Amino acid sequence: MDRIGITGGRPLNGSIEISGAKNACLTLMPAALLTDEPLTLTNVPRLADMKTMRALLESLGVEAAALQQGRVLAMGAEDITNHVAHYDIVRKMRASILVLGPMLAREGRAQVSLPGGCAIGARPVDLHLTGLEKMGAELELRDGYVHATAPGGLKGAVVEFPIVSVGATENVLMAATLAKGTTVIRNAAREPEIADLAKCLTAMGAKIDGAGTHEITVEGTDRLGGATHRVVADRIELGTYMIAPAITGGEIELVGGERGLVTALIEKLEGADIAVEDTERGLKVRRRNGVIHAMEVTTEPFPGFPTDLQAQIMALLTLAQGVSTIDEHIFENRFMHVPELARMGAHIDVHGGTAKITGVEKLRGAPVMATDLRASVSLILAGLAAEGDTVVSRVYHLDRGYERVEEKLSACGARIERIPD
Ligand code: EPZ
């Protein structure tokens, strides 16, 4: 398994181009199942997760072609020849559950392996299932699979989620586009990836109002057509690389960054005396003077502070002046980066869902282990700021969500390299 080696302690200066959003792509790709016409996605990030989702869709009969070195993905689901999403693919990537809604809506039947949990939590899919049942789906859980049918097709319904769920909102939204009648999704997720999905579905002929708000209304149609859609910028990659100059010093321009994607992070960074300025190409971030002020962070659904940036802001706060706290409200086990940061000299106490971070003068490089996607990049950030050498192992986690991380960072002066096994 590859590792990444970093020699830290150098300020970063330069620019980083933000790629298309992994989490938008993971719901846009299954949308191809909703139509027998071609769906083409541009600004596709070249990530392991895209390869996994493509393999899953091809196993269902979707024809897919990667063009322009993988940045464009042309898909055609003229005929769905297999209605079973097998465990061996689904277990690798939980977002595979997002083929359930579209396949059920288009074909009236689907068998999808239950994704199972992952490192950061149990990650149930009960809200996906109850939402589709509300629309008339008949679901049976057997042998670790959801056996779903929709005799006579799905029907429009009012689906009210007890808690905000990005994936469940996406599954129901996609299914609703081909349901008979009107669907209203209440307590819908408001993440930018939802608005991006709605934009693509609308281009395919769907009738959607309210995407990006807590209430989304969908008028079902008989069929959808093809479209070409540009994937929205990845706000989590953007936020991650905004924290890089904040933790190392220096100044980085994030090309393609949009302020509206990261408002909660900007509020925290500016509160810690980190400057964030708009430029023609995106956003520019620099630490004003040597001090990082402590802060309180609580993770919440969008537009609150994203849980996917929690590990990264924690790395920054290990060097803040004073005591900071982070309350992780979305996932039950998302502090696995804490012991690894502690190996680098960070001072963090965890009680339940709250981490108390007491800033230290400096971090020291050390061998550390990635445990999940966002934890792995927080270790990279800490390594960039630490004195001495850090080696991050199990970077396959990293490759799921960050395109060419060592290239993007070394172009800004970081001493970082991939150590092939
Ligand atoms: C999406 O996961 C993202 N993944 C996650 O990003 C992100 O952390 C999460 O949203 C929250 O923003 C993709 O978009 C592919 P949820 P998702 O349903 O949809 C509970 C990353 O690092 N829940 O919004 O699975 C759930 O356990 C990944 O890129 C249920 O109880 O998240 C969690 O506590 C990690 N039942 C909360 O809701 C359900 O049926 C929010 O989960 C579904 C979710």
Short mmCIF file of C-alpha atoms and ligand atoms in Angstrom, two decimals:
data_model
loop_
_atom_site.label_atom_id
_atom_site.label_comp_id
_atom_site.label_asym_id
_atom_site.label_seq_id
_atom_site.Cartn_x
_atom_site.Cartn_y
_atom_site.Cartn_z
CA MET A 1 0.00 0.00 0.00
CA ASP A 2 1.34 3.42 -0.95
CA ARG A 3 2.50 5.86 1.67
CA ILE A 4 3.05 9.61 1.53
CA GLY A 5 6.17 11.24 2.96
CA ILE A 6 6.27 14.90 4.02
CA THR A 7 9.02 17.13 5.35
CA GLY A 8 7.10 19.92 7.06
CA GLY A 9 7.78 23.39 8.38
CA ARG A 10 7.67 25.37 5.11
CA PRO A 11 5.07 28.03 4.25
CA LEU A 12 3.04 27.25 1.12
CA ASN A 13 2.62 29.74 -1.71
CA GLY A 14 1.02 29.35 -5.11
CA SER A 15 -2.30 28.22 -6.58
CA ILE A 16 -4.34 25.01 -6.54
CA GLU A 17 -7.05 24.11 -9.04
CA ILE A 18 -10.14 22.70 -7.36
CA SER A 19 -11.57 19.56 -9.02
CA GLY A 20 -15.19 18.56 -9.52
CA ALA A 21 -17.01 17.33 -6.41
CA LYS A 22 -16.67 13.62 -5.58
CA ASN A 23 -19.93 13.65 -3.63
CA ALA A 24 -21.80 15.38 -6.45
CA CYS A 25 -20.45 12.87 -8.96
CA LEU A 26 -21.50 9.92 -6.82
CA THR A 27 -25.15 10.93 -7.21
CA LEU A 28 -24.93 12.37 -10.74
CA MET A 29 -23.55 9.12 -12.17
CA PRO A 30 -26.50 6.94 -11.00
CA ALA A 31 -28.84 9.56 -12.50
CA ALA A 32 -27.83 8.07 -15.88
CA LEU A 33 -30.08 5.10 -14.99
CA LEU A 34 -33.15 7.37 -15.20
CA THR A 35 -33.03 7.71 -18.99
CA ASP A 36 -32.30 5.66 -22.12
CA GLU A 37 -30.53 8.67 -23.61
CA PRO A 38 -26.86 9.64 -23.06
CA LEU A 39 -25.88 11.57 -19.92
CA THR A 40 -22.48 13.26 -20.16
CA LEU A 41 -20.70 14.70 -17.12
CA THR A 42 -17.83 17.17 -17.42
CA ASN A 43 -15.34 18.40 -14.76
CA VAL A 44 -15.32 14.84 -13.40
CA PRO A 45 -12.66 14.31 -10.70
CA ARG A 46 -10.24 11.47 -11.39
CA LEU A 47 -10.72 9.51 -8.17
CA ALA A 48 -10.96 5.90 -7.09
CA ASP A 49 -14.60 6.38 -6.08
CA MET A 50 -15.51 7.36 -9.65
CA LYS A 51 -13.93 4.17 -10.94
CA THR A 52 -15.91 2.13 -8.40
CA MET A 53 -19.22 3.81 -9.27
CA ARG A 54 -18.50 3.35 -12.97
CA ALA A 55 -17.83 -0.37 -12.44
CA LEU A 56 -21.12 -0.68 -10.56
CA LEU A 57 -23.10 1.09 -13.30
CA GLU A 58 -21.44 -1.00 -16.02
CA SER A 59 -22.41 -4.15 -14.07
CA LEU A 60 -26.03 -2.96 -14.42
CA GLY A 61 -25.65 -2.54 -18.19
CA VAL A 62 -24.70 1.15 -18.43
CA GLU A 63 -22.22 1.92 -21.19
CA ALA A 64 -19.62 4.39 -20.02
CA ALA A 65 -16.71 6.08 -21.78
CA ALA A 66 -14.12 8.26 -20.08
CA LEU A 67 -12.94 11.05 -22.38
CA GLN A 68 -10.37 13.85 -22.07
CA GLN A 69 -8.14 11.89 -19.67
CA GLY A 70 -11.12 10.96 -17.52
CA ARG A 71 -12.45 14.47 -17.00
CA VAL A 72 -15.50 13.76 -19.15
CA LEU A 73 -17.73 10.73 -18.56
CA ALA A 74 -20.25 9.80 -21.25
CA MET A 75 -22.84 7.28 -20.02
CA GLY A 76 -25.72 5.51 -21.76
CA ALA A 77 -28.30 3.34 -19.97
CA GLU A 78 -30.29 2.34 -23.04
CA ASP A 79 -30.97 -1.08 -21.53
CA ILE A 80 -30.53 -2.04 -17.90
CA THR A 81 -29.50 -5.66 -18.27
CA ASN A 82 -28.90 -6.50 -14.60
CA HIS A 83 -30.89 -5.29 -11.62
CA VAL A 84 -28.58 -6.49 -8.85
CA ALA A 85 -25.94 -4.26 -7.23
CA HIS A 86 -23.64 -6.87 -5.76
CA TYR A 87 -22.12 -6.78 -2.27
CA ASP A 88 -18.55 -7.04 -3.56
CA ILE A 89 -18.90 -3.60 -5.16
CA VAL A 90 -21.28 -1.99 -2.66
CA ARG A 91 -19.09 -2.91 0.33
CA LYS A 92 -16.28 -0.84 -1.20
CA MET A 93 -18.39 2.26 -1.48
CA ARG A 94 -21.53 3.06 0.48
CA ALA A 95 -22.74 5.56 -2.09
CA SER A 96 -23.65 2.52 -4.23
CA ILE A 97 -27.01 2.65 -2.46
CA LEU A 98 -27.76 5.63 -4.74
CA VAL A 99 -28.54 3.28 -7.64
CA LEU A 100 -31.62 2.05 -5.76
CA GLY A 101 -33.93 5.02 -6.34
CA PRO A 102 -33.14 5.54 -10.03
CA MET A 103 -33.28 1.81 -10.89
CA LEU A 104 -36.60 1.38 -9.06
CA ALA A 105 -38.05 4.45 -10.77
CA ARG A 106 -36.94 3.42 -14.26
CA GLU A 107 -37.42 -0.38 -14.08
CA GLY A 108 -39.83 -1.02 -11.20
CA ARG A 109 -37.38 -3.40 -9.57
CA ALA A 110 -33.91 -3.44 -7.98
CA GLN A 111 -31.77 -5.53 -5.68
CA VAL A 112 -29.08 -3.60 -3.87
CA SER A 113 -26.73 -4.95 -1.23
CA LEU A 114 -26.99 -3.16 2.10
CA PRO A 115 -23.80 -1.09 2.30
CA GLY A 116 -22.92 -1.94 5.89
CA GLY A 117 -21.12 0.44 8.15
CA CYS A 118 -17.77 2.09 7.72
CA ALA A 119 -15.00 3.46 9.92
CA ILE A 120 -16.87 6.64 10.87
CA GLY A 121 -20.17 5.06 11.88
CA ALA A 122 -22.97 2.56 11.39
CA ARG A 123 -24.24 4.62 8.45
CA PRO A 124 -27.73 3.05 8.24
CA VAL A 125 -29.90 3.53 5.13
CA ASP A 126 -33.29 3.29 6.82
CA LEU A 127 -34.29 6.79 5.66
CA HIS A 128 -33.59 5.86 2.03
CA LEU A 129 -35.86 2.82 2.39
CA THR A 130 -38.74 4.48 4.27
CA GLY A 131 -38.71 7.34 1.77
CA LEU A 132 -39.06 4.98 -1.19
CA GLU A 133 -41.72 2.95 0.66
CA LYS A 134 -43.72 6.16 1.08
CA MET A 135 -43.65 6.36 -2.72
CA GLY A 136 -45.15 2.88 -3.04
CA ALA A 137 -42.01 0.75 -3.23
CA GLU A 138 -42.29 -2.74 -1.71
CA LEU A 139 -39.03 -3.58 0.05
CA GLU A 140 -37.84 -6.82 1.57
CA LEU A 141 -34.50 -7.16 3.40
CA ARG A 142 -33.10 -10.62 2.71
CA ASP A 143 -29.58 -12.09 2.70
CA GLY A 144 -28.03 -8.64 3.17
CA TYR A 145 -29.84 -7.22 0.15
CA VAL A 146 -32.75 -4.84 -0.31
CA HIS A 147 -35.19 -6.53 -2.70
CA ALA A 148 -37.27 -3.66 -4.05
CA THR A 149 -40.23 -3.64 -6.43
CA ALA A 150 -42.62 -0.92 -7.48
CA PRO A 151 -45.54 -2.71 -9.14
CA GLY A 152 -47.29 -0.13 -11.30
CA GLY A 153 -44.46 2.34 -10.77
CA LEU A 154 -43.68 4.75 -7.94
CA LYS A 155 -46.24 7.33 -6.86
CA GLY A 156 -45.68 10.89 -5.71
CA ALA A 157 -45.81 11.30 -1.90
CA VAL A 158 -44.93 13.63 0.96
CA VAL A 159 -41.62 12.36 2.37
CA GLU A 160 -40.64 14.04 5.64
CA PHE A 161 -37.20 13.07 6.97
CA PRO A 162 -36.80 13.04 10.79
CA ILE A 163 -33.15 14.04 10.37
CA VAL A 164 -31.33 15.61 7.45
CA SER A 165 -29.79 12.96 5.19
CA VAL A 166 -27.86 13.87 2.04
CA GLY A 167 -28.05 10.40 0.49
CA ALA A 168 -31.68 9.77 1.35
CA THR A 169 -32.62 13.16 -0.12
CA GLU A 170 -30.73 12.26 -3.31
CA ASN A 171 -32.28 8.80 -3.63
CA VAL A 172 -35.85 10.09 -3.17
CA LEU A 173 -35.26 13.12 -5.39
CA MET A 174 -34.05 10.93 -8.27
CA ALA A 175 -36.89 8.43 -7.81
CA ALA A 176 -39.48 11.24 -7.68
CA THR A 177 -38.58 12.52 -11.15
CA LEU A 178 -40.27 9.48 -12.74
CA ALA A 179 -43.00 8.88 -10.12
CA LYS A 180 -46.65 9.40 -10.98
CA GLY A 181 -47.76 12.70 -9.44
CA THR A 182 -46.14 15.16 -7.07
CA THR A 183 -43.52 14.40 -4.41
CA VAL A 184 -42.69 16.84 -1.61
CA ILE A 185 -39.47 16.19 0.32
CA ARG A 186 -39.51 17.89 3.73
CA ASN A 187 -36.43 18.43 5.93
CA ALA A 188 -34.42 17.85 2.74
CA ALA A 189 -30.64 18.19 2.78
CA ARG A 190 -29.46 21.59 1.49
CA GLU A 191 -25.89 20.63 0.52
CA PRO A 192 -24.68 22.18 -2.78
CA GLU A 193 -24.48 18.64 -4.21
CA ILE A 194 -28.29 18.45 -3.97
CA ALA A 195 -28.72 21.66 -5.96
CA ASP A 196 -26.19 20.36 -8.48
CA LEU A 197 -28.12 17.08 -8.87
CA ALA A 198 -31.39 19.00 -9.30
CA LYS A 199 -29.75 21.18 -11.96
CA CYS A 200 -28.69 18.09 -13.90
CA LEU A 201 -32.09 16.37 -13.51
CA THR A 202 -33.83 19.55 -14.68
CA ALA A 203 -31.61 19.59 -17.77
CA MET A 204 -32.82 16.01 -18.35
CA GLY A 205 -36.44 17.24 -18.27
CA ALA A 206 -37.34 16.82 -14.60
CA LYS A 207 -39.66 19.37 -12.93
CA ILE A 208 -38.07 20.33 -9.57
CA ASP A 209 -38.64 23.30 -7.26
CA GLY A 210 -36.87 24.21 -4.03
CA ALA A 211 -33.60 22.29 -4.40
CA GLY A 212 -31.13 23.76 -1.88
CA THR A 213 -33.95 24.55 0.56
CA HIS A 214 -35.53 22.35 3.25
CA GLU A 215 -38.51 21.60 1.01
CA ILE A 216 -38.20 20.20 -2.51
CA THR A 217 -41.22 19.65 -4.80
CA VAL A 218 -41.01 17.32 -7.81
CA GLU A 219 -43.65 16.85 -10.54
CA GLY A 220 -43.07 13.34 -11.86
CA THR A 221 -42.75 12.89 -15.66
CA ASP A 222 -43.10 9.80 -17.89
CA ARG A 223 -39.49 9.87 -19.03
CA LEU A 224 -36.30 11.86 -18.88
CA GLY A 225 -33.95 12.72 -21.71
CA GLY A 226 -30.19 12.99 -21.96
CA ALA A 227 -28.08 16.01 -20.95
CA THR A 228 -24.58 17.31 -20.53
CA HIS A 229 -23.78 18.59 -17.03
CA ARG A 230 -20.67 20.16 -15.46
CA VAL A 231 -19.99 18.79 -11.97
CA VAL A 232 -19.93 21.49 -9.28
CA ALA A 233 -16.58 22.32 -7.61
CA ASP A 234 -15.66 20.13 -4.64
CA ARG A 235 -16.30 22.24 -1.53
CA ILE A 236 -14.54 19.76 0.74
CA GLU A 237 -11.38 19.70 -1.37
CA LEU A 238 -11.66 23.52 -1.49
CA GLY A 239 -11.99 23.79 2.29
CA THR A 240 -9.15 21.34 2.83
CA TYR A 241 -6.75 23.37 0.69
CA MET A 242 -7.91 26.63 2.30
CA ILE A 243 -6.71 25.24 5.62
CA ALA A 244 -3.28 24.39 4.15
CA PRO A 245 -1.88 27.99 4.06
CA ALA A 246 -3.66 28.68 7.35
CA ILE A 247 -1.70 25.91 9.06
CA THR A 248 1.67 26.41 7.30
CA GLY A 249 1.68 30.17 6.74
CA GLY A 250 1.99 31.59 3.24
CA GLU A 251 -0.71 32.30 0.69
CA ILE A 252 -2.60 30.04 -1.76
CA GLU A 253 -5.14 30.91 -4.45
CA LEU A 254 -7.84 28.25 -4.85
CA VAL A 255 -8.78 28.36 -8.54
CA GLY A 256 -12.47 27.53 -9.06
CA GLY A 257 -13.25 28.12 -5.39
CA GLU A 258 -16.60 29.78 -4.68
CA ARG A 259 -17.26 31.58 -1.39
CA GLY A 260 -20.86 30.29 -1.28
CA LEU A 261 -19.64 26.68 -1.04
CA VAL A 262 -17.63 27.24 2.17
CA THR A 263 -19.32 30.07 4.08
CA ALA A 264 -19.21 28.28 7.45
CA LEU A 265 -15.48 27.56 7.10
CA ILE A 266 -14.72 31.13 6.02
CA GLU A 267 -16.50 32.45 9.10
CA LYS A 268 -14.30 30.27 11.32
CA LEU A 269 -11.07 31.09 9.49
CA GLU A 270 -11.71 34.84 9.55
CA GLY A 271 -12.50 34.53 13.26
CA ALA A 272 -9.06 33.00 13.68
CA ASP A 273 -7.47 35.95 11.85
CA ILE A 274 -6.96 34.07 8.57
CA ALA A 275 -7.65 36.30 5.54
CA VAL A 276 -9.95 34.97 2.78
CA GLU A 277 -10.23 37.19 -0.31
CA ASP A 278 -12.17 36.81 -3.56
CA THR A 279 -10.02 36.80 -6.72
CA GLU A 280 -10.97 36.61 -10.39
CA ARG A 281 -10.18 32.91 -10.45
CA GLY A 282 -11.54 31.95 -7.02
CA LEU A 283 -10.42 32.54 -3.43
CA LYS A 284 -7.08 33.50 -1.88
CA VAL A 285 -6.20 32.48 1.68
CA ARG A 286 -3.33 33.65 3.90
CA ARG A 287 -2.56 33.80 7.59
CA ARG A 288 -2.47 37.52 8.52
CA ASN A 289 0.20 37.33 11.22
CA GLY A 290 1.70 34.41 13.05
CA VAL A 291 -1.20 33.67 15.39
CA ILE A 292 -4.10 31.22 14.86
CA HIS A 293 -6.88 32.05 17.32
CA ALA A 294 -8.76 29.25 19.09
CA MET A 295 -12.40 28.60 18.09
CA GLU A 296 -15.55 26.61 18.80
CA VAL A 297 -16.76 24.36 15.97
CA THR A 298 -19.99 22.32 15.76
CA THR A 299 -20.62 20.16 12.70
CA GLU A 300 -24.10 20.49 11.20
CA PRO A 301 -25.89 19.90 7.91
CA PHE A 302 -25.28 22.59 5.26
CA PRO A 303 -25.06 25.57 5.59
CA GLY A 304 -23.55 24.69 8.99
CA PHE A 305 -19.94 23.64 9.41
CA PRO A 306 -19.44 20.44 7.34
CA THR A 307 -18.50 17.23 9.13
CA ASP A 308 -16.24 16.46 6.15
CA LEU A 309 -13.98 19.38 7.19
CA GLN A 310 -13.93 18.51 10.89
CA ALA A 311 -10.69 16.51 10.85
CA GLN A 312 -9.00 19.19 8.77
CA ILE A 313 -9.92 22.14 11.02
CA MET A 314 -8.84 20.04 14.01
CA ALA A 315 -5.34 19.79 12.51
CA LEU A 316 -5.28 23.61 12.31
CA LEU A 317 -6.52 24.01 15.88
CA THR A 318 -3.72 21.84 17.29
CA LEU A 319 -1.52 24.91 16.66
CA ALA A 320 -4.00 27.60 17.73
CA GLN A 321 -3.35 29.90 20.67
CA GLY A 322 -5.61 28.69 23.48
CA VAL A 323 -8.22 25.96 23.84
CA SER A 324 -10.68 25.09 21.05
CA THR A 325 -13.60 22.66 21.03
CA ILE A 326 -15.13 20.63 18.23
CA ASP A 327 -18.57 19.04 18.60
CA GLU A 328 -19.15 16.30 15.99
CA HIS A 329 -22.93 16.05 15.64
CA ILE A 330 -23.25 14.08 12.39
CA PHE A 331 -21.30 10.84 12.84
CA GLU A 332 -20.72 8.82 15.98
CA ASN A 333 -17.10 7.85 15.43
CA ARG A 334 -15.34 10.56 13.49
CA PHE A 335 -12.39 11.31 15.79
CA MET A 336 -10.04 8.55 14.65
CA HIS A 337 -7.51 11.15 13.51
CA VAL A 338 -7.11 12.23 17.17
CA PRO A 339 -4.64 9.53 18.31
CA GLU A 340 -2.65 10.00 15.11
CA LEU A 341 -2.44 13.78 15.62
CA ALA A 342 -1.43 13.09 19.24
CA ARG A 343 1.53 11.08 17.94
CA MET A 344 2.67 14.34 16.34
CA GLY A 345 2.49 16.18 19.65
CA ALA A 346 -1.08 17.49 19.52
CA HIS A 347 -2.92 17.88 22.82
CA ILE A 348 -6.53 16.70 22.33
CA ASP A 349 -9.03 15.30 24.84
CA VAL A 350 -12.13 13.52 23.55
CA HIS A 351 -15.28 13.04 25.61
CA GLY A 352 -18.14 11.50 23.62
CA GLY A 353 -18.76 13.71 20.60
CA THR A 354 -16.68 16.62 21.88
CA ALA A 355 -12.96 17.14 21.29
CA LYS A 356 -11.06 19.73 23.36
CA ILE A 357 -7.92 20.88 21.57
CA THR A 358 -5.25 22.71 23.58
CA GLY A 359 -2.94 24.48 21.13
CA VAL A 360 0.77 23.62 21.24
CA GLU A 361 3.78 25.57 19.98
CA LYS A 362 4.66 23.07 17.30
CA LEU A 363 3.94 19.59 15.94
CA ARG A 364 6.66 17.03 15.30
CA GLY A 365 6.73 14.76 12.26
CA ALA A 366 6.00 11.07 12.93
CA PRO A 367 4.84 7.88 11.16
CA VAL A 368 1.00 7.97 11.26
CA MET A 369 -1.84 5.90 9.81
CA ALA A 370 -4.84 7.05 7.79
CA THR A 371 -8.13 5.55 8.97
CA ASP A 372 -10.70 7.21 6.73
CA LEU A 373 -10.79 9.66 3.86
CA ARG A 374 -10.92 12.96 5.72
CA ALA A 375 -8.75 11.83 8.64
CA SER A 376 -6.00 10.98 6.14
CA VAL A 377 -5.90 14.50 4.73
CA SER A 378 -5.86 16.04 8.21
CA LEU A 379 -2.64 14.09 8.83
CA ILE A 380 -1.20 15.50 5.59
CA LEU A 381 -2.07 19.04 6.76
CA ALA A 382 -0.47 18.41 10.16
CA GLY A 383 2.61 16.94 8.45
CA LEU A 384 2.97 20.07 6.30
CA ALA A 385 3.14 22.21 9.44
CA ALA A 386 5.16 19.83 11.63
CA GLU A 387 8.89 20.01 12.11
CA GLY A 388 10.65 17.02 10.60
CA ASP A 389 9.38 14.05 8.60
CA THR A 390 5.90 12.52 8.58
CA VAL A 391 4.97 9.33 6.77
CA VAL A 392 1.24 8.68 6.30
CA SER A 393 0.38 5.04 5.60
CA ARG A 394 -2.81 3.54 4.08
CA VAL A 395 -3.20 6.47 1.69
CA TYR A 396 -5.68 4.48 -0.40
CA HIS A 397 -8.19 6.27 1.83
CA LEU A 398 -6.83 9.56 0.50
CA ASP A 399 -7.02 8.54 -3.15
CA ARG A 400 -10.77 8.05 -2.82
CA GLY A 401 -11.37 11.78 -2.39
CA TYR A 402 -8.33 13.84 -3.34
CA GLU A 403 -7.02 14.02 -6.89
CA ARG A 404 -3.20 14.17 -7.14
CA VAL A 405 -2.79 15.62 -3.64
CA GLU A 406 1.01 15.44 -3.65
CA GLU A 407 1.19 17.20 -7.05
CA LYS A 408 -1.17 19.99 -6.02
CA LEU A 409 0.69 20.63 -2.76
CA SER A 410 4.24 20.30 -4.07
CA ALA A 411 3.35 22.89 -6.75
CA CYS A 412 2.91 25.27 -3.78
CA GLY A 413 6.31 24.47 -2.30
CA ALA A 414 5.45 21.52 -0.06
CA ARG A 415 8.07 18.77 0.31
CA ILE A 416 5.70 15.86 -0.21
CA GLU A 417 6.10 12.65 -2.19
CA ARG A 418 4.32 9.36 -2.70
CA ILE A 419 6.35 6.36 -1.50
CA PRO A 420 5.19 3.42 -3.63
CA ASP A 421 5.09 0.10 -1.89
C1 EPZ B 1 -22.94 12.13 2.60
O1 EPZ B 1 -23.01 10.87 3.22
C2 EPZ B 1 -21.50 12.28 2.15
N1 EPZ B 1 -21.17 11.21 1.21
C3 EPZ B 1 -20.56 12.19 3.36
O2 EPZ B 1 -19.24 12.42 2.90
C4 EPZ B 1 -20.94 13.31 4.34
O3 EPZ B 1 -20.14 13.21 5.49
C5 EPZ B 1 -22.42 13.18 4.72
O4 EPZ B 1 -23.24 13.18 3.52
C6 EPZ B 1 -22.88 14.31 5.63
O5 EPZ B 1 -22.70 15.53 4.98
C7 EPZ B 1 -21.60 11.31 -0.07
O6 EPZ B 1 -22.25 12.27 -0.45
C8 EPZ B 1 -21.23 10.19 -0.99
P1 EPZ B 1 -26.15 11.41 5.56
P2 EPZ B 1 -24.45 10.25 3.61
O7 EPZ B 1 -27.20 10.47 5.05
O8 EPZ B 1 -25.46 10.66 2.60
C9 EPZ B 1 -27.66 9.23 9.48
C10 EPZ B 1 -16.96 12.00 2.63
O9 EPZ B 1 -16.02 12.06 3.44
N2 EPZ B 1 -28.50 8.45 8.57
O10 EPZ B 1 -26.36 12.88 5.36
O11 EPZ B 1 -24.27 8.81 3.90
C11 EPZ B 1 -26.18 8.95 9.27
O12 EPZ B 1 -25.78 7.82 10.01
C12 EPZ B 1 -18.27 11.37 3.04
O13 EPZ B 1 -16.92 12.45 1.46
C13 EPZ B 1 -29.47 7.59 9.09
O14 EPZ B 1 -29.61 7.48 10.31
O15 EPZ B 1 -24.74 11.01 4.97
C14 EPZ B 1 -25.55 10.22 9.77
O16 EPZ B 1 -25.48 10.16 11.19
C15 EPZ B 1 -18.21 10.79 4.45
N3 EPZ B 1 -30.24 6.87 8.25
C16 EPZ B 1 -26.56 11.29 9.39
O17 EPZ B 1 -27.79 10.61 9.14
C17 EPZ B 1 -30.13 6.98 6.88
O18 EPZ B 1 -30.89 6.31 6.15
C18 EPZ B 1 -26.19 12.05 8.11
O19 EPZ B 1 -25.92 11.10 7.11
C19 EPZ B 1 -29.16 7.85 6.36
C20 EPZ B 1 -28.36 8.58 7.22
#
